Amino acid sequence: TKQHKAAQKIYLHDLALAKKSDPAACFRVAVCLGSGFGCPTGLPEDERAAEEQAWLRRAADLGHPDAQVQLGNLLHMAVAFSWYRKAASQGHSEALFILGGAYEHGTGAEQSYAEAAKYYRQAVDKGHIRATANLAGMLTRGEGLAQDHTEAFKLFIIYLNAADSASQTQRGYAHLCIARCYMSGVGAVRHEEKAFEHMRIAAELGDSDAYFSLGHHSRSHGDWDEAVTWFTKCAQAGSCAGRVNL
């Protein structure tokens, strides 16, 4: 097709630049090989994958941060870690986020909440939305840095306003933490109506802690049928507290 011919022309132009060690061109060639669009037809898939990785490594060696992250994604974490570090040193937000997760969970690096919080903070400063939620969670729990419900509350609000593509679990946890701030008056001005609004949203998103909180609230107000409904959901989600309260 006309579109494919135009893509092939761009690919050949980039390939010529890549052979002259242009890092951006090396990365674009790798992207073309990865998608199969614009690169030579008839190339076996395994050869195309090998070529893609070779050009990614070339771009990464030349300091291209997107290539460093993408190459890291293709490799085992223990090997990928050094590439993520190189991209992070250039302020690449996804690389900073990945390093934060590596230190938080001890994947590819020795677990360190302080290091995790540091990298999440840097990613947040670069506008990374998922890092915003992760840093807010660490602030809520006081992991790796001083507990700060006020900042956590603000970060969770930013996260929910921006995270349309966030997972159901992540959004549920954010709503739960906001609800607790409103309910306790710690981190936000106490507002019971808003607290239950967010708690119900968290429950609708499947958060078992929200089920438990709503069950406890219903029981304390004498609404036993409602309490049983929420404690049942909590128990079905695997919560021991839900089963005990049933």
Short mmCIF file of C-alpha atoms in Angstrom, two decimals:
data_model
loop_
_atom_site.label_atom_id
_atom_site.label_comp_id
_atom_site.label_asym_id
_atom_site.label_seq_id
_atom_site.Cartn_x
_atom_site.Cartn_y
_atom_site.Cartn_z
CA THR A 1 0.00 0.00 0.00
CA LYS A 2 0.95 3.65 -0.34
CA GLN A 3 1.17 3.99 3.43
CA HIS A 4 3.48 0.98 3.75
CA LYS A 5 5.76 2.26 0.99
CA ALA A 6 6.04 5.62 2.78
CA ALA A 7 6.89 3.77 6.02
CA GLN A 8 9.57 1.74 4.24
CA LYS A 9 11.10 4.93 2.88
CA ILE A 10 11.26 6.40 6.40
CA TYR A 11 12.73 3.13 7.72
CA LEU A 12 15.53 3.15 5.11
CA HIS A 13 16.26 6.80 5.89
CA ASP A 14 16.46 6.02 9.63
CA LEU A 15 18.56 2.93 8.96
CA ALA A 16 21.13 5.03 7.10
CA LEU A 17 21.29 7.45 10.05
CA ALA A 18 21.42 4.56 12.54
CA LYS A 19 24.46 3.13 10.79
CA LYS A 20 26.11 6.48 11.48
CA SER A 21 25.40 6.01 15.21
CA ASP A 22 22.46 8.42 15.50
CA PRO A 23 20.84 7.26 18.79
CA ALA A 24 17.30 8.45 17.94
CA ALA A 25 17.49 6.76 14.52
CA CYS A 26 18.72 3.53 16.14
CA PHE A 27 15.71 3.62 18.44
CA ARG A 28 13.26 4.31 15.58
CA VAL A 29 14.70 1.39 13.58
CA ALA A 30 14.20 -0.86 16.62
CA VAL A 31 10.60 0.35 16.98
CA CYS A 32 9.92 -0.41 13.29
CA LEU A 33 11.39 -3.88 13.67
CA GLY A 34 9.33 -4.45 16.80
CA SER A 35 6.06 -3.50 15.08
CA GLY A 36 6.95 -5.02 11.72
CA PHE A 37 5.65 -1.91 9.98
CA GLY A 38 8.01 -0.33 7.46
CA CYS A 39 10.82 -2.85 7.87
CA PRO A 40 11.77 -5.39 5.17
CA THR A 41 9.04 -7.93 4.46
CA GLY A 42 9.73 -11.64 4.62
CA LEU A 43 12.14 -11.34 7.56
CA PRO A 44 11.56 -14.32 9.94
CA GLU A 45 10.09 -13.28 13.27
CA ASP A 46 13.03 -14.55 15.33
CA GLU A 47 15.51 -12.66 13.12
CA ARG A 48 13.42 -9.52 13.32
CA ALA A 49 13.31 -9.80 17.16
CA ALA A 50 17.09 -10.27 17.27
CA GLU A 51 17.57 -7.22 15.03
CA GLU A 52 15.19 -5.19 17.18
CA GLN A 53 17.15 -5.99 20.35
CA ALA A 54 20.46 -5.28 18.63
CA TRP A 55 19.33 -1.81 17.55
CA LEU A 56 17.79 -1.16 20.96
CA ARG A 57 21.08 -2.06 22.61
CA ARG A 58 22.92 0.20 20.16
CA ALA A 59 20.58 3.11 20.93
CA ALA A 60 20.87 2.38 24.66
CA ASP A 61 24.67 2.31 24.46
CA LEU A 62 24.50 5.71 22.74
CA GLY A 63 22.50 7.08 25.69
CA HIS A 64 18.93 7.07 24.36
CA PRO A 65 16.73 6.89 27.54
CA ASP A 66 13.62 5.40 25.86
CA ALA A 67 15.79 2.66 24.36
CA GLN A 68 17.39 2.00 27.76
CA VAL A 69 13.96 1.50 29.34
CA GLN A 70 12.63 -0.62 26.48
CA LEU A 71 15.75 -2.77 26.47
CA GLY A 72 15.41 -3.18 30.22
CA ASN A 73 11.83 -4.38 29.71
CA LEU A 74 13.09 -7.16 27.43
CA LEU A 75 15.72 -8.40 29.88
CA HIS A 76 15.70 -10.19 33.24
CA MET A 77 15.45 -7.65 36.04
CA ALA A 78 18.92 -8.40 37.40
CA VAL A 79 20.38 -7.48 34.01
CA ALA A 80 17.86 -4.75 33.20
CA PHE A 81 18.54 -2.82 36.41
CA SER A 82 21.66 -1.11 35.05
CA TRP A 83 19.76 0.08 31.96
CA TYR A 84 16.96 1.52 34.08
CA ARG A 85 19.59 3.32 36.16
CA LYS A 86 21.11 4.88 33.05
CA ALA A 87 17.71 6.08 31.82
CA ALA A 88 16.80 7.33 35.31
CA SER A 89 20.02 9.35 35.48
CA GLN A 90 18.67 11.27 32.47
CA GLY A 91 15.38 11.97 34.26
CA HIS A 92 13.28 9.37 32.42
CA SER A 93 10.06 9.16 34.49
CA GLU A 94 9.19 5.54 33.67
CA ALA A 95 12.71 4.41 34.57
CA LEU A 96 12.51 6.28 37.87
CA PHE A 97 9.15 4.62 38.56
CA ILE A 98 10.50 1.15 37.73
CA LEU A 99 13.48 1.65 40.05
CA GLY A 100 11.11 2.77 42.80
CA GLY A 101 9.16 -0.45 42.41
CA ALA A 102 12.34 -2.52 42.33
CA TYR A 103 13.50 -1.10 45.66
CA GLU A 104 10.03 -1.25 47.22
CA HIS A 105 9.56 -4.94 46.43
CA GLY A 106 13.21 -6.04 46.44
CA THR A 107 13.12 -7.09 42.77
CA GLY A 108 16.56 -6.84 41.16
CA ALA A 109 17.82 -4.84 44.15
CA GLU A 110 17.97 -5.15 47.91
CA GLN A 111 14.68 -3.91 49.36
CA SER A 112 14.90 -0.33 50.60
CA TYR A 113 11.79 1.75 51.28
CA ALA A 114 13.95 4.88 51.53
CA GLU A 115 15.37 4.30 48.03
CA ALA A 116 11.91 3.42 46.72
CA ALA A 117 10.45 6.66 48.09
CA LYS A 118 13.35 8.63 46.64
CA TYR A 119 12.81 7.29 43.13
CA TYR A 120 9.02 7.56 43.34
CA ARG A 121 9.42 11.20 44.43
CA GLN A 122 11.65 11.94 41.44
CA ALA A 123 9.16 10.24 39.11
CA VAL A 124 6.29 12.26 40.62
CA ASP A 125 8.28 15.45 40.02
CA LYS A 126 8.42 14.38 36.35
CA GLY A 127 4.62 13.94 36.26
CA HIS A 128 4.43 10.14 36.49
CA ILE A 129 0.88 9.30 37.63
CA ARG A 130 1.34 5.74 38.94
CA ALA A 131 4.32 6.93 40.97
CA THR A 132 1.99 9.51 42.54
CA ALA A 133 -0.21 6.74 43.93
CA ASN A 134 2.76 4.67 45.11
CA LEU A 135 4.38 7.61 46.88
CA ALA A 136 1.05 8.52 48.48
CA GLY A 137 0.76 4.96 49.79
CA MET A 138 4.25 5.09 51.29
CA LEU A 139 3.45 8.43 52.93
CA THR A 140 0.26 6.93 54.36
CA ARG A 141 2.14 3.98 55.84
CA GLY A 142 5.29 5.91 56.78
CA GLU A 143 7.51 3.58 54.74
CA GLY A 144 10.89 5.03 53.78
CA LEU A 145 9.97 8.54 54.84
CA ALA A 146 8.05 10.33 57.57
CA GLN A 147 4.33 9.59 57.68
CA ASP A 148 2.43 12.52 56.18
CA HIS A 149 -1.32 12.06 55.70
CA THR A 150 -1.79 15.60 54.41
CA GLU A 151 0.60 15.19 51.50
CA ALA A 152 -0.67 11.65 50.87
CA PHE A 153 -4.23 12.99 50.66
CA LYS A 154 -3.21 15.63 48.09
CA LEU A 155 -1.31 13.07 46.01
CA PHE A 156 -4.24 10.62 46.01
CA ILE A 157 -6.54 13.41 44.79
CA ILE A 158 -4.08 14.27 41.99
CA TYR A 159 -3.84 10.59 41.11
CA LEU A 160 -7.61 10.04 40.89
CA ASN A 161 -8.07 13.17 38.79
CA ALA A 162 -5.48 11.99 36.28
CA ALA A 163 -5.52 8.20 36.36
CA ASP A 164 -8.30 7.27 33.93
CA SER A 165 -6.36 4.17 32.88
CA ALA A 166 -5.41 3.13 36.41
CA SER A 167 -6.27 -0.36 37.56
CA GLN A 168 -9.42 -0.98 39.57
CA THR A 169 -7.32 -2.06 42.57
CA GLN A 170 -5.20 1.11 42.51
CA ARG A 171 -8.23 3.39 42.30
CA GLY A 172 -10.01 1.46 45.04
CA TYR A 173 -7.06 1.86 47.41
CA ALA A 174 -6.83 5.59 46.63
CA HIS A 175 -10.52 6.11 47.40
CA LEU A 176 -10.14 4.09 50.62
CA CYS A 177 -7.23 6.25 51.85
CA ILE A 178 -9.08 9.46 50.99
CA ALA A 179 -12.13 8.17 52.85
CA ARG A 180 -10.03 7.46 55.94
CA CYS A 181 -8.59 10.98 55.85
CA TYR A 182 -12.07 12.50 55.68
CA MET A 183 -13.36 10.18 58.39
CA SER A 184 -10.53 10.79 60.85
CA GLY A 185 -9.84 14.43 60.05
CA VAL A 186 -6.16 13.51 59.67
CA GLY A 187 -4.76 14.84 56.40
CA ALA A 188 -8.03 16.54 55.49
CA VAL A 189 -10.87 18.43 57.19
CA ARG A 190 -13.24 15.87 58.72
CA HIS A 191 -16.24 15.32 56.45
CA GLU A 192 -18.28 12.17 57.13
CA GLU A 193 -20.45 12.48 54.01
CA LYS A 194 -17.43 12.67 51.71
CA ALA A 195 -15.78 9.86 53.65
CA PHE A 196 -18.63 7.46 52.92
CA GLU A 197 -18.89 8.63 49.34
CA HIS A 198 -15.28 7.60 48.75
CA MET A 199 -15.65 4.47 50.91
CA ARG A 200 -18.57 3.27 48.79
CA ILE A 201 -16.64 3.92 45.58
CA ALA A 202 -13.73 1.92 47.02
CA ALA A 203 -16.15 -0.92 47.82
CA GLU A 204 -17.64 -0.79 44.32
CA LEU A 205 -14.09 -1.18 43.00
CA GLY A 206 -13.66 -4.32 45.11
CA ASP A 207 -11.55 -3.08 48.05
CA SER A 208 -12.00 -5.58 50.91
CA ASP A 209 -10.98 -3.04 53.58
CA ALA A 210 -13.80 -0.81 52.34
CA TYR A 211 -16.22 -3.74 52.68
CA PHE A 212 -15.11 -4.17 56.28
CA SER A 213 -15.38 -0.46 57.13
CA LEU A 214 -18.87 -0.24 55.67
CA GLY A 215 -19.88 -3.39 57.52
CA HIS A 216 -18.56 -2.00 60.79
CA HIS A 217 -20.35 1.31 60.20
CA SER A 218 -23.65 -0.42 59.38
CA ARG A 219 -23.46 -2.61 62.49
CA SER A 220 -22.67 0.35 64.76
CA HIS A 221 -25.81 2.08 63.42
CA GLY A 222 -28.01 -0.99 63.94
CA ASP A 223 -28.39 -1.86 60.26
CA TRP A 224 -27.73 -5.56 60.62
CA ASP A 225 -28.83 -6.62 57.13
CA GLU A 226 -26.48 -4.09 55.54
CA ALA A 227 -23.70 -5.13 57.91
CA VAL A 228 -24.12 -8.80 56.94
CA THR A 229 -23.99 -7.86 53.24
CA TRP A 230 -20.68 -6.02 53.61
CA PHE A 231 -19.07 -8.55 55.97
CA THR A 232 -20.07 -11.33 53.56
CA LYS A 233 -18.35 -9.53 50.68
CA CYS A 234 -15.33 -9.01 52.92
CA ALA A 235 -15.20 -12.71 53.85
CA GLN A 236 -15.63 -13.78 50.22
CA ALA A 237 -12.62 -11.58 49.35
CA GLY A 238 -10.54 -13.72 51.72
CA SER A 239 -10.54 -11.48 54.81
CA CYS A 240 -10.31 -13.21 58.19
CA ALA A 241 -11.81 -10.11 59.83
CA GLY A 242 -14.84 -10.42 57.54
CA ARG A 243 -15.36 -14.06 58.53
CA VAL A 244 -14.95 -13.34 62.24
CA ASN A 245 -17.48 -10.51 62.16
CA LEU A 246 -20.00 -12.63 60.28
#
